[in-house]
Coordinates of C-alpha atoms in Angstrom, one line a residue:
M1 CA -17.7 -4.5 -13.5
N2 CA -19.2 -3.8 -16.9
Y3 CA -20.9 -0.8 -17.4
D4 CA -23.7 0.1 -19.8
D5 CA -24.3 3.5 -20.7
E6 CA -28.0 4.0 -19.1
L7 CA -27.1 1.6 -16.2
Y8 CA -24.4 3.6 -15.0
I9 CA -26.1 6.8 -15.4
E10 CA -29.2 6.1 -13.8
G11 CA -27.5 3.8 -11.1
A12 CA -25.5 6.6 -9.9
M13 CA -28.3 9.2 -9.3
E14 CA -30.6 9.5 -6.3
G15 CA -34.1 10.6 -5.8
G16 CA -35.2 9.0 -9.0
S17 CA -34.2 12.0 -11.3
D18 CA -34.2 11.8 -15.0
P19 CA -31.0 10.2 -16.6
I20 CA -28.6 12.5 -18.0
P21 CA -28.9 12.7 -22.0
Q22 CA -25.8 11.0 -23.1
E23 CA -25.0 13.4 -25.8
D24 CA -25.5 16.4 -23.7
A25 CA -23.2 14.8 -21.0
L26 CA -20.2 14.1 -23.5
P27 CA -17.6 17.1 -23.4
A28 CA -17.8 19.2 -26.5
Y29 CA -14.7 17.7 -27.9
L30 CA -15.9 14.3 -27.9
R31 CA -19.1 14.9 -29.9
R32 CA -19.4 13.9 -33.3
A33 CA -17.8 16.1 -35.9
P34 CA -19.8 17.3 -38.9
V35 CA -19.5 15.9 -42.3
P36 CA -16.3 17.6 -43.8
E37 CA -16.2 19.5 -46.9
K38 CA -12.5 19.3 -47.1
T39 CA -10.1 17.0 -45.6
Y40 CA -6.4 18.0 -44.4
G41 CA -4.6 14.7 -44.3
T42 CA -5.3 11.2 -43.5
L43 CA -5.6 8.9 -40.3
S44 CA -4.4 5.4 -40.0
Y45 CA -3.7 2.6 -37.7
N46 CA -0.3 1.4 -37.1
T47 CA -0.8 -2.2 -35.5
R48 CA 2.7 -2.9 -34.8
R49 CA 3.1 0.2 -32.8
R50 CA -0.6 0.3 -31.5
A51 CA -0.9 3.8 -32.5
W52 CA -2.8 6.1 -34.7
T53 CA -0.5 8.2 -37.3
I54 CA -1.6 11.6 -39.1
K55 CA -0.3 12.1 -42.5
G56 CA -1.2 15.6 -43.6
D57 CA -0.9 19.0 -44.5
P58 CA 2.0 21.0 -42.4
A59 CA -0.9 23.2 -40.6
V60 CA -2.6 20.0 -39.1
T61 CA 0.6 18.2 -38.0
Q62 CA 2.3 21.5 -36.9
L63 CA -0.7 22.0 -34.5
A64 CA -0.8 18.5 -33.4
K65 CA 2.8 18.6 -32.4
R66 CA 2.4 21.9 -30.6
L67 CA -0.6 21.2 -28.7
F68 CA -0.2 17.6 -27.8
P69 CA 3.2 17.2 -26.4
G70 CA 2.1 13.4 -26.0
C71 CA 2.4 12.6 -29.7
D72 CA 5.4 11.4 -31.5
A73 CA 6.8 14.1 -33.6
G74 CA 8.2 12.0 -35.9
R75 CA 9.2 13.1 -39.4
R76 CA 7.9 16.3 -41.3
G77 CA 4.1 15.8 -42.0
I78 CA 3.5 13.0 -39.8
A79 CA 2.4 12.8 -36.0
T80 CA 1.8 9.8 -34.0
F81 CA -0.9 9.3 -31.1
T82 CA -0.6 6.3 -28.8
A83 CA -4.0 4.3 -28.8
H84 CA -4.9 5.6 -25.2
W85 CA -8.4 7.0 -24.8
R86 CA -7.0 10.2 -23.8
F87 CA -5.2 10.7 -27.0
I88 CA -8.3 9.5 -29.0
A89 CA -10.3 12.4 -27.4
D90 CA -7.5 14.7 -28.3
L91 CA -7.8 13.4 -31.9
N92 CA -11.4 13.8 -32.1
W93 CA -10.9 17.3 -30.9
L94 CA -8.2 18.0 -33.7
M95 CA -10.4 16.7 -36.4
M96 CA -13.1 19.1 -35.6
R97 CA -10.8 21.7 -36.9
Y98 CA -9.0 20.0 -39.4
P99 CA -11.0 17.0 -40.8
L100 CA -9.0 13.9 -41.8
S101 CA -10.0 11.1 -44.0
I102 CA -9.7 7.8 -42.2
A103 CA -8.5 4.7 -44.2
P104 CA -11.5 2.3 -44.9
R105 CA -9.7 -0.6 -43.2
D106 CA -9.3 1.4 -39.9
Q107 CA -12.8 2.9 -39.8
A108 CA -14.5 0.3 -37.8
R109 CA -11.4 0.5 -35.4
W110 CA -11.8 4.2 -35.2
E111 CA -15.4 4.0 -34.4
Q112 CA -14.8 1.4 -31.6
A113 CA -12.0 3.6 -30.0
L114 CA -14.0 6.7 -30.4
Q115 CA -17.0 5.0 -28.6
E116 CA -14.9 3.5 -25.8
T117 CA -13.4 6.8 -25.1
R118 CA -16.9 8.4 -25.2
E119 CA -17.9 5.9 -22.7
K120 CA -15.0 6.5 -20.4
A121 CA -15.6 10.2 -20.3
L122 CA -19.4 9.8 -19.8
R123 CA -18.6 7.6 -16.8
L124 CA -16.1 10.0 -15.4
E125 CA -18.5 12.9 -15.7
T126 CA -21.2 10.8 -14.3
Y127 CA -19.1 10.2 -11.2
R128 CA -18.2 13.5 -10.8
I129 CA -21.8 14.8 -10.6
Y130 CA -23.1 11.7 -8.7
P131 CA -20.3 10.0 -6.6
V132 CA -21.1 6.5 -5.5
S133 CA -20.3 4.2 -2.5
I134 CA -19.9 0.4 -2.8
Q135 CA -20.2 -2.2 -0.1
P136 CA -19.3 -5.5 -1.7
S137 CA -21.3 -8.4 -0.6
S138 CA -20.8 -9.9 2.5
L139 CA -20.8 -13.3 1.0
R140 CA -17.7 -12.4 -1.1
F141 CA -16.0 -9.8 1.3
T142 CA -16.1 -10.3 5.0
A143 CA -15.4 -6.5 6.2
T144 CA -17.9 -4.0 6.7
L145 CA -16.3 -0.7 5.2
M146 CA -16.7 2.8 6.9
P147 CA -18.4 5.5 4.8
F148 CA -15.5 7.1 3.1
Q149 CA -13.8 3.7 2.6
Q150 CA -16.9 2.7 0.4
E151 CA -16.6 6.1 -1.5
G152 CA -13.1 5.1 -2.1
V153 CA -14.4 1.6 -3.6
G154 CA -16.9 3.6 -5.6
F155 CA -14.1 5.9 -6.9
L156 CA -11.8 2.8 -7.9
A157 CA -14.9 1.2 -9.7
Y158 CA -15.6 4.1 -11.8
H159 CA -11.7 5.1 -12.3
Q160 CA -9.7 2.3 -13.8
R161 CA -6.2 3.8 -13.8
A162 CA -6.1 5.8 -10.8
L163 CA -4.0 6.6 -7.6
L164 CA -5.3 6.2 -4.2
A165 CA -3.5 8.4 -2.2
D166 CA -5.2 8.2 1.6
E167 CA -3.1 9.1 4.5
M168 CA -1.6 5.9 6.1
G169 CA -4.1 4.1 8.5
L170 CA -7.1 5.0 6.5
G171 CA -7.4 1.1 4.9
K172 CA -6.1 1.6 1.1
T173 CA -5.3 -2.3 1.4
V174 CA -8.8 -3.3 2.3
Q175 CA -10.3 -0.5 -0.2
A176 CA -8.4 -2.3 -3.1
L177 CA -9.5 -5.6 -2.2
A178 CA -13.0 -4.6 -2.0
Q179 CA -12.9 -3.3 -5.4
L180 CA -11.3 -6.5 -6.9
V181 CA -14.3 -8.4 -5.4
Q182 CA -16.6 -5.8 -6.9
E183 CA -14.8 -6.0 -10.1
D184 CA -14.7 -10.1 -10.1
R185 CA -12.3 -10.5 -13.0
W186 CA -9.4 -12.9 -12.3
P187 CA -6.3 -13.1 -12.0
V188 CA -4.8 -9.9 -10.8
L189 CA -1.3 -9.0 -9.8
L190 CA -0.2 -7.3 -6.9
V191 CA 3.3 -5.6 -6.8
V192 CA 4.4 -4.8 -3.3
P193 CA 7.5 -4.0 -1.1
P194 CA 9.3 -7.2 0.3
H195 CA 8.3 -6.4 3.8
L196 CA 4.5 -6.4 2.9
I197 CA 4.0 -9.7 1.2
T198 CA 2.9 -11.7 4.5
N199 CA 0.4 -8.6 5.4
W200 CA -1.2 -8.9 1.8
Q201 CA -1.5 -12.7 2.2
R202 CA -3.0 -12.3 5.6
E203 CA -5.5 -9.7 4.5
I204 CA -6.3 -11.6 1.3
A205 CA -7.3 -14.6 3.4
R206 CA -9.1 -12.8 6.2
F207 CA -11.4 -10.4 3.9
L208 CA -11.9 -12.4 0.5
R209 CA -14.0 -15.4 -0.5
M210 CA -14.1 -16.7 -3.9
P211 CA -17.2 -18.1 -5.4
G212 CA -17.7 -21.9 -5.6
N213 CA -18.9 -24.2 -8.1
Q214 CA -22.7 -24.3 -8.6
G215 CA -24.1 -25.5 -5.2
E216 CA -20.7 -25.1 -3.3
E217 CA -19.9 -22.5 -0.6
T218 CA -17.6 -19.7 -1.2
S219 CA -13.5 -20.8 -0.9
A220 CA -10.5 -19.1 0.0
A221 CA -8.7 -17.2 -2.9
R222 CA -5.9 -19.0 -4.5
V223 CA -2.7 -16.7 -3.7
H224 CA 0.7 -17.7 -5.5
V225 CA 3.8 -15.5 -4.5
L226 CA 6.7 -15.1 -7.2
R227 CA 10.0 -16.2 -6.1
G228 CA 13.4 -15.4 -7.9
L229 CA 14.7 -13.6 -10.7
T230 CA 14.4 -16.5 -13.1
P231 CA 10.6 -16.6 -14.8
Y232 CA 9.0 -19.9 -14.5
A233 CA 5.4 -21.3 -15.8
L234 CA 2.9 -19.7 -13.1
P235 CA 0.4 -22.1 -11.4
E236 CA -3.2 -21.3 -11.6
A237 CA -4.0 -18.6 -9.1
D238 CA -6.7 -15.9 -8.6
I239 CA -3.9 -13.6 -7.1
Y240 CA -0.2 -13.4 -7.9
I241 CA 2.1 -11.4 -5.4
I242 CA 5.7 -10.1 -6.4
H243 CA 7.8 -7.8 -4.9
Y244 CA 9.4 -4.7 -6.5
L245 CA 13.2 -6.2 -6.4
L246 CA 12.0 -9.1 -8.8
L247 CA 10.1 -7.1 -11.4
R248 CA 13.4 -6.7 -13.4
G249 CA 13.8 -10.6 -13.9
W250 CA 10.1 -10.9 -14.8
K251 CA 10.1 -7.6 -17.2
T252 CA 9.2 -9.6 -20.2
A253 CA 7.6 -12.6 -18.7
L254 CA 4.7 -10.9 -16.5
P255 CA 3.1 -8.7 -19.4
Q256 CA 2.1 -11.8 -21.4
Y257 CA -0.1 -13.2 -18.8
R258 CA -2.3 -10.2 -19.4
F259 CA -3.5 -9.8 -16.0
H260 CA -6.9 -8.1 -15.7
A261 CA -5.9 -5.9 -12.9
V262 CA -2.4 -4.8 -11.6
I263 CA -2.3 -3.2 -8.0
F264 CA 0.9 -1.2 -7.2
D265 CA 1.4 -0.8 -3.5
E266 CA 3.5 1.8 -2.2
I267 CA 3.8 3.0 -5.7
Q268 CA 6.2 5.7 -4.7
E269 CA 8.6 2.9 -5.1
L270 CA 8.5 3.7 -8.9
R271 CA 9.1 7.7 -8.3
H272 CA 12.4 7.5 -10.4
A273 CA 12.2 6.6 -14.0
G274 CA 15.4 5.2 -15.9
T275 CA 15.8 1.7 -13.7
E276 CA 14.9 -1.8 -14.9
K277 CA 12.4 -1.8 -12.2
Y278 CA 10.6 0.9 -13.7
A279 CA 11.0 0.0 -17.2
A280 CA 9.4 -3.5 -16.1
A281 CA 6.5 -1.8 -14.1
S282 CA 5.7 0.4 -17.3
L283 CA 5.4 -2.8 -19.6
L284 CA 3.3 -4.6 -16.8
A285 CA 1.1 -1.5 -16.3
D286 CA 0.6 -1.3 -20.2
S287 CA -0.7 -4.8 -20.6
A288 CA -3.4 -4.5 -18.0
Q289 CA -6.9 -3.1 -18.4
I290 CA -6.9 -1.8 -14.7
V291 CA -4.2 -0.2 -12.8
Y292 CA -4.2 1.1 -9.4
G293 CA -1.4 2.9 -7.3
L294 CA -1.6 2.9 -3.5
S295 CA 0.4 5.3 -1.4
G296 CA 0.0 7.6 1.5
T297 CA 3.3 9.2 0.5
P298 CA 3.4 9.3 -3.5
I299 CA 5.8 12.2 -3.5
Y300 CA 8.9 12.0 -1.3
N301 CA 11.6 15.0 -2.3
H302 CA 10.3 16.7 -5.1
G303 CA 7.0 17.4 -6.7
G304 CA 8.2 16.1 -10.1
E305 CA 8.5 12.5 -8.7
I306 CA 4.6 12.3 -9.1
Y307 CA 5.1 12.5 -12.9
H308 CA 7.1 9.3 -12.9
V309 CA 4.4 7.7 -10.5
M310 CA 1.3 8.8 -12.7
N311 CA 3.1 7.8 -15.9
I312 CA 2.9 4.1 -14.6
I313 CA -0.8 4.4 -13.8
D314 CA -1.8 6.2 -17.0
Y315 CA 0.9 6.8 -19.5
H316 CA 1.4 10.4 -20.5
C317 CA -1.7 11.7 -18.7
L318 CA 0.5 14.3 -17.6
G319 CA 2.0 14.7 -21.1
D320 CA 5.7 14.3 -21.8
W321 CA 8.4 14.9 -19.2
E322 CA 9.7 18.0 -21.3
S323 CA 6.2 19.4 -21.5
F324 CA 5.3 18.8 -18.0
T325 CA 8.5 20.4 -16.5
R326 CA 8.1 23.3 -18.6
E327 CA 4.5 24.0 -17.7
W328 CA 4.1 22.6 -14.3
C329 CA 7.7 23.0 -12.9
Y330 CA 10.4 25.9 -12.9
G331 CA 11.5 25.1 -16.5
Y332 CA 12.8 22.2 -18.8
G333 CA 14.1 19.4 -16.7
N334 CA 13.3 21.0 -13.1
H335 CA 11.8 18.5 -10.7
I336 CA 10.1 21.1 -8.3
V337 CA 6.4 21.7 -9.0
A338 CA 5.5 25.6 -9.0
K339 CA 1.9 25.0 -7.7
P340 CA 1.5 21.8 -6.2
E341 CA -2.0 22.4 -4.9
L342 CA -3.0 23.4 -8.6
L343 CA -1.5 20.0 -9.8
G344 CA -3.2 18.0 -7.1
D345 CA -6.7 19.8 -8.1
H346 CA -5.8 18.7 -11.8
L347 CA -5.4 15.0 -10.6
R348 CA -8.4 15.0 -8.9
Q349 CA -10.4 16.9 -11.3
E350 CA -9.3 14.4 -14.0
G351 CA -10.1 11.2 -11.9
L352 CA -6.7 10.3 -11.6
M353 CA -6.3 10.6 -7.7
L354 CA -8.4 10.4 -4.5
R355 CA -7.1 11.3 -1.3
R356 CA -8.3 11.6 2.0
T357 CA -6.6 12.7 5.3
K358 CA -7.2 11.6 9.0
S359 CA -8.6 15.1 9.7
E360 CA -11.2 14.9 6.8
V361 CA -13.0 11.7 8.1
L362 CA -12.1 11.8 11.5
T363 CA -15.7 11.7 12.5
Q364 CA -16.0 8.3 10.9
L365 CA -12.9 6.9 12.7
P366 CA -12.9 5.3 16.3
A367 CA -11.0 6.9 19.0
K368 CA -8.4 4.1 18.8
R369 CA -7.6 1.7 16.0
R370 CA -5.4 -1.0 16.7
I371 CA -3.8 -3.0 13.7
V372 CA -1.8 -6.1 14.0
Q373 CA 0.4 -6.4 11.3
E374 CA 3.2 -8.9 10.5
V375 CA 6.9 -8.0 9.4
D376 CA 9.8 -9.7 8.3
A377 CA 12.6 -11.2 10.7
D378 CA 16.4 -11.8 10.0
S379 CA 16.7 -15.5 10.8
A380 CA 20.5 -15.1 10.8
I381 CA 20.4 -12.6 13.5
Y382 CA 17.7 -14.8 15.4
Q383 CA 19.8 -18.0 15.1
E384 CA 23.0 -16.1 16.3
E385 CA 21.3 -14.5 19.4
T386 CA 19.9 -17.8 20.3
Q387 CA 23.2 -19.9 20.1
R388 CA 23.6 -19.9 23.9
L389 CA 20.3 -21.7 24.3
G390 CA 22.1 -24.9 23.6
T391 CA 24.4 -24.3 26.8
L392 CA 21.3 -23.5 28.8
M393 CA 19.3 -26.4 27.8
Q394 CA 22.2 -28.9 28.5
E395 CA 22.4 -27.7 31.8
L396 CA 18.6 -27.7 32.3
V397 CA 18.6 -31.2 31.0
T398 CA 21.3 -32.4 33.3
L399 CA 19.6 -30.8 36.2
Q400 CA 16.5 -32.3 35.3
G401 CA 18.1 -35.9 34.9
G402 CA 19.8 -35.6 38.3
V403 CA 18.9 -37.6 41.7
S404 CA 17.7 -34.5 43.5
L405 CA 16.1 -31.5 41.4
D406 CA 17.3 -27.9 42.4
A407 CA 14.1 -26.4 41.8
S408 CA 15.1 -22.4 42.2
R409 CA 18.1 -23.1 39.4
A410 CA 15.6 -24.9 37.2
A411 CA 13.2 -22.1 37.3
L412 CA 16.0 -19.6 36.6
L413 CA 17.3 -21.7 33.8
R414 CA 13.8 -21.6 32.2
E415 CA 13.3 -17.9 32.7
Q416 CA 16.7 -17.2 31.0
I417 CA 15.9 -19.4 28.1
V418 CA 12.6 -17.4 27.3
A419 CA 14.5 -14.0 27.9
V420 CA 17.1 -15.0 25.4
E421 CA 14.6 -15.9 22.9
R422 CA 12.3 -12.8 23.6
Q423 CA 15.3 -10.7 23.0
A424 CA 16.5 -12.5 20.0
T425 CA 12.8 -12.1 18.4
G426 CA 13.0 -8.3 19.2
L427 CA 16.4 -7.8 17.4
A428 CA 15.6 -10.2 14.5
K429 CA 12.6 -7.9 13.8
A430 CA 14.2 -4.5 14.7
P431 CA 15.6 -3.6 11.1
W432 CA 12.0 -4.0 9.8
V433 CA 10.4 -2.3 12.6
S434 CA 12.7 0.6 11.9
A435 CA 11.8 0.7 8.4
F436 CA 8.0 0.8 9.2
T437 CA 8.4 3.5 11.8
G438 CA 10.3 5.2 9.3
A439 CA 7.6 5.4 6.5
L440 CA 5.2 6.6 9.3
I441 CA 7.3 9.6 9.9
E442 CA 7.9 10.1 6.4
A443 CA 4.1 10.3 6.1
G444 CA 4.0 13.1 8.7
E445 CA 3.0 10.9 11.6
R446 CA 4.2 11.6 15.0
V447 CA 5.4 8.3 16.6
L448 CA 5.7 6.5 20.0
L449 CA 7.6 3.4 19.6
F450 CA 7.6 1.0 22.3
A451 CA 10.0 -1.7 23.0
H452 CA 11.3 -3.6 26.0
H453 CA 15.1 -4.4 25.5
H454 CA 18.0 -1.8 25.6
S455 CA 19.6 -3.9 22.6
V456 CA 16.4 -3.5 20.4
F457 CA 16.4 0.3 21.2
D458 CA 20.2 0.5 20.3
V459 CA 19.1 -0.9 16.8
Y460 CA 16.3 1.8 16.5
K461 CA 18.8 4.3 17.3
R462 CA 21.2 3.3 14.5
H463 CA 18.4 3.0 11.7
L464 CA 16.2 6.0 12.7
K465 CA 19.0 8.4 13.6
R466 CA 18.0 10.9 10.7
Y467 CA 14.8 11.6 12.5
H468 CA 16.5 12.7 15.6
P469 CA 14.7 10.2 18.1
V470 CA 14.4 10.8 21.8
F471 CA 14.6 8.1 24.3
I472 CA 12.7 7.3 27.6
T473 CA 14.2 3.5 28.3
G474 CA 15.0 4.0 31.9
R475 CA 18.6 4.2 31.3
E476 CA 18.2 8.0 31.3
T477 CA 18.2 10.5 34.3
Q478 CA 15.2 12.3 35.2
K479 CA 16.5 15.7 33.5
A480 CA 17.2 13.8 30.3
K481 CA 13.8 12.4 30.6
D482 CA 12.0 15.7 30.9
R483 CA 14.1 16.9 27.9
A484 CA 13.0 14.0 25.8
V485 CA 9.2 14.7 26.6
Q486 CA 9.5 18.4 25.9
S487 CA 11.5 17.8 22.7
F488 CA 8.6 15.3 21.5
M489 CA 5.9 17.7 22.6
E490 CA 7.3 21.0 21.0
G491 CA 7.9 19.4 17.7
R492 CA 11.8 19.0 17.7
S493 CA 11.3 15.3 17.1
P494 CA 8.8 13.3 15.7
L495 CA 9.7 10.0 17.2
C496 CA 10.0 9.2 20.9
C497 CA 11.2 5.5 21.9
I498 CA 10.0 4.3 25.2
S499 CA 10.3 1.4 27.1
L500 CA 7.2 -0.7 27.8
R501 CA 7.4 -0.4 31.5
A502 CA 8.8 3.0 32.0
A503 CA 6.1 4.9 30.6
A504 CA 3.9 5.6 33.5
G505 CA 2.8 9.1 34.1
L506 CA 3.9 10.5 30.6
N507 CA 1.6 12.7 28.7
L508 CA 2.4 12.6 24.9
Q509 CA -0.8 13.3 23.2
R510 CA 1.2 14.8 20.3
A511 CA 1.5 11.5 18.8
T512 CA -0.7 10.3 16.2
C513 CA 0.8 6.6 16.1
V514 CA 1.7 4.4 18.6
V515 CA 4.0 1.4 17.2
F516 CA 5.0 -1.9 19.3
G517 CA 8.0 -3.0 18.1
E518 CA 8.1 -5.7 20.9
L519 CA 5.2 -7.2 23.1
D520 CA 4.6 -7.4 26.8
W521 CA 2.8 -10.3 28.4
S522 CA 0.2 -8.2 30.0
P523 CA -2.8 -6.4 27.9
A524 CA -2.7 -3.6 30.6
V525 CA 0.7 -2.8 29.8
H526 CA 0.0 -2.1 26.4
S527 CA -3.1 -0.2 27.2
Q528 CA -1.4 2.0 29.5
A529 CA 1.1 2.6 26.8
E530 CA -1.5 3.6 24.3
D531 CA -2.7 6.0 26.9
R532 CA 0.7 8.0 26.9
A533 CA -1.0 9.5 23.6
H534 CA -4.6 8.9 23.9
R535 CA -5.2 11.3 26.8
I536 CA -7.1 14.9 27.1
G537 CA -5.8 17.0 24.3
Q538 CA -5.6 14.3 21.5
T539 CA -8.2 15.3 18.9
D540 CA -7.1 12.6 16.3
S541 CA -7.8 9.2 15.9
L542 CA -4.9 7.3 17.4
L543 CA -3.5 4.4 15.2
C544 CA -1.8 1.7 17.2
Y545 CA 0.4 -0.7 15.4
Y546 CA 1.3 -4.1 16.8
L547 CA 4.2 -5.4 14.8
V548 CA 5.0 -9.2 14.9
C549 CA 6.8 -11.6 13.4
S550 CA 6.2 -15.3 12.6
Q551 CA 9.0 -17.0 14.6
G552 CA 10.3 -16.5 18.1
S553 CA 7.9 -15.4 21.0
D554 CA 5.8 -13.2 19.0
Q555 CA 3.2 -16.1 18.3
D556 CA 2.6 -17.0 21.7
M557 CA 2.6 -13.5 23.0
Q558 CA 0.1 -12.7 20.3
E559 CA -2.2 -15.5 21.6
A560 CA -1.8 -14.2 25.3
L561 CA -2.8 -10.7 24.3
G562 CA -5.8 -11.8 22.3
L563 CA -4.2 -10.2 19.3
K564 CA -5.6 -13.0 16.9
V565 CA -9.0 -13.2 18.5
S566 CA -12.2 -11.2 19.3
Q567 CA -11.3 -10.7 22.9
F568 CA -8.5 -8.3 21.8
V569 CA -10.6 -5.0 22.4
R570 CA -12.1 -6.1 25.6
L571 CA -8.5 -7.3 26.8
M572 CA -7.1 -3.9 25.9
G573 CA -9.7 -2.1 27.9
Q574 CA -8.4 -2.4 31.2
P575 CA -6.8 1.1 32.4
Q576 CA -4.5 -0.7 35.2
E577 CA -3.0 -4.1 35.5
A578 CA -5.5 -6.0 37.9
P579 CA -4.2 -9.0 39.8
E580 CA -6.1 -11.2 37.9
D581 CA -4.4 -9.6 34.4
R582 CA -1.2 -10.2 36.2
D583 CA -2.1 -13.8 37.1
A584 CA -3.1 -14.4 33.3
A585 CA -0.1 -13.0 32.1
L586 CA 2.0 -14.9 34.3
D587 CA 0.2 -18.1 33.0
A588 CA 0.5 -17.5 29.7
A589 CA 4.2 -16.8 30.0
E590 CA 4.5 -20.0 31.7
K591 CA 2.9 -21.8 29.1
H592 CA 5.0 -20.3 26.6
I593 CA 8.2 -21.4 28.6
D594 CA 6.8 -25.0 28.7
R595 CA 6.5 -24.8 24.7
V596 CA 10.0 -23.2 24.2
I597 CA 11.5 -25.7 26.6
T598 CA 9.7 -28.6 24.6
R599 CA 11.2 -27.0 21.1
L600 CA 14.6 -26.8 22.6
Q601 CA 14.2 -30.3 24.2
E602 CA 13.4 -31.9 20.8
R603 CA 16.4 -29.7 19.1
Y604 CA 18.8 -30.7 21.9
N605 CA 18.0 -34.5 21.6
A606 CA 18.7 -34.3 18.0
H607 CA 21.8 -32.2 18.3
P608 CA 23.3 -32.8 21.8
T609 CA 26.5 -30.9 20.8
G610 CA 24.6 -27.9 22.0
D611 CA 24.6 -26.2 18.6
S612 CA 21.2 -24.8 18.4
R613 CA 21.5 -23.5 14.5
H614 CA 20.4 -26.8 13.2

């Protein structure tokens, strides 16, 4: 978005009020200094370092180094400021007290830098007084945003280097995509954790439309996912996606593309400095005009981690590390922030962070929010678990080719084949389901995790051990089941793992999230599982995550549940599993069996030895 001074002042106001006089709206330190009678040194621009350098009297350089820890102390009589708009503001303020003469060759550059700084400061001040809400055109963006999400897009539009730190489940992804459409400058780069690449691709395809040529309809955004650590010439695209583990390989290559915007999803991945990943991210952020960080949990262990996160978004917006720890923490090099709420207020006041919690926007949220999210799966685990399908398939083929068909044995074999595949699907994605659930717990959510197979619960138990989960899977005694419910409801455990068909009668309204790590054929089973948390006494908006993968049984089960179509909400509305629901589920399962048998038949015909790994 291009902002004209008068445009963004008047456009941000309501009720036809007179626009704010620009000079009056400027902070005092950005107003033009009077013509000096005496100067205390010189100010020049260093093209190679992209920095402004003061050479002057000890009084001025001493003050600069004392007041602005972000400046490079350098040698005696020299102070260097990075050519960043926040430092330009510091310089202008310093020059009101100690006027400097500007080298003639750099005068125009200084005037331009000062004007850009004033425009940024004026835009931030205007937004602070008159915050705006933005809903992108429906021709380009297919989602209808909730009011607080529209406010989030407005915030991102006015603050081009900022952290969107909304709690999980409030739609940070959709807000970021809406702002990309509103900005309408391409290409952009998304840096995301590996397990979220597929989800971003799906959301982009779902919500974004790119303008066609004159007279043509809009089209889908062109997306390219970067592969491997070795850089290659990138094909033309609107949106590029790379995961954090590859950044080090692309460290010098990506900044050369000068992406208009870079979005770091789950930016807490960069909470530790000193790694190749962090250095690559820093160079990348420095090369872009717009940088957004997304995270519901930007601080994991120590408040000081927010310093490293913010340093990627807006370099030295919190000063250098030494001065930050000295003033905000408990001393030099200490990571513990003394007054976290004060630091949070500072980040919000400076337009560096926007955070909303579910409790703050609860009136805008539906009672239940269902989110279908694709996660990765381990192909090696899936193949290993399905190896015995070859033997079962061979027996079924032999049986069907015989003179007389044993119908009951054939039916049993069909059920066994699908059961093996369903369990293999659950096991293959279980590590990613565990990681997703762990992230929810880290964000302060209280989670009910539903699955079907005992072997899948065993994987959850290993991966989520540090959260002290409790289990209700049908293997426990009634006494153990009661203890699990009590432990969860009294807050001793943030995670209760429950079998899909063993939750009847449970009252677990303390939960804030429901996660389905495996699916059932019946919509009513899921509805009943959701209602373990969504009961009388539940005052929060309940988040229900359906975690699916692209292989195995999930795709057919999604279709049967209506997770891919508009019937989803209607299908999930049944409080009990009516006979027609059960019949529909059985029919869907039978069709899935036919598809599985067909796939295995083709594989068996190609490899009659029974090796299903080919």
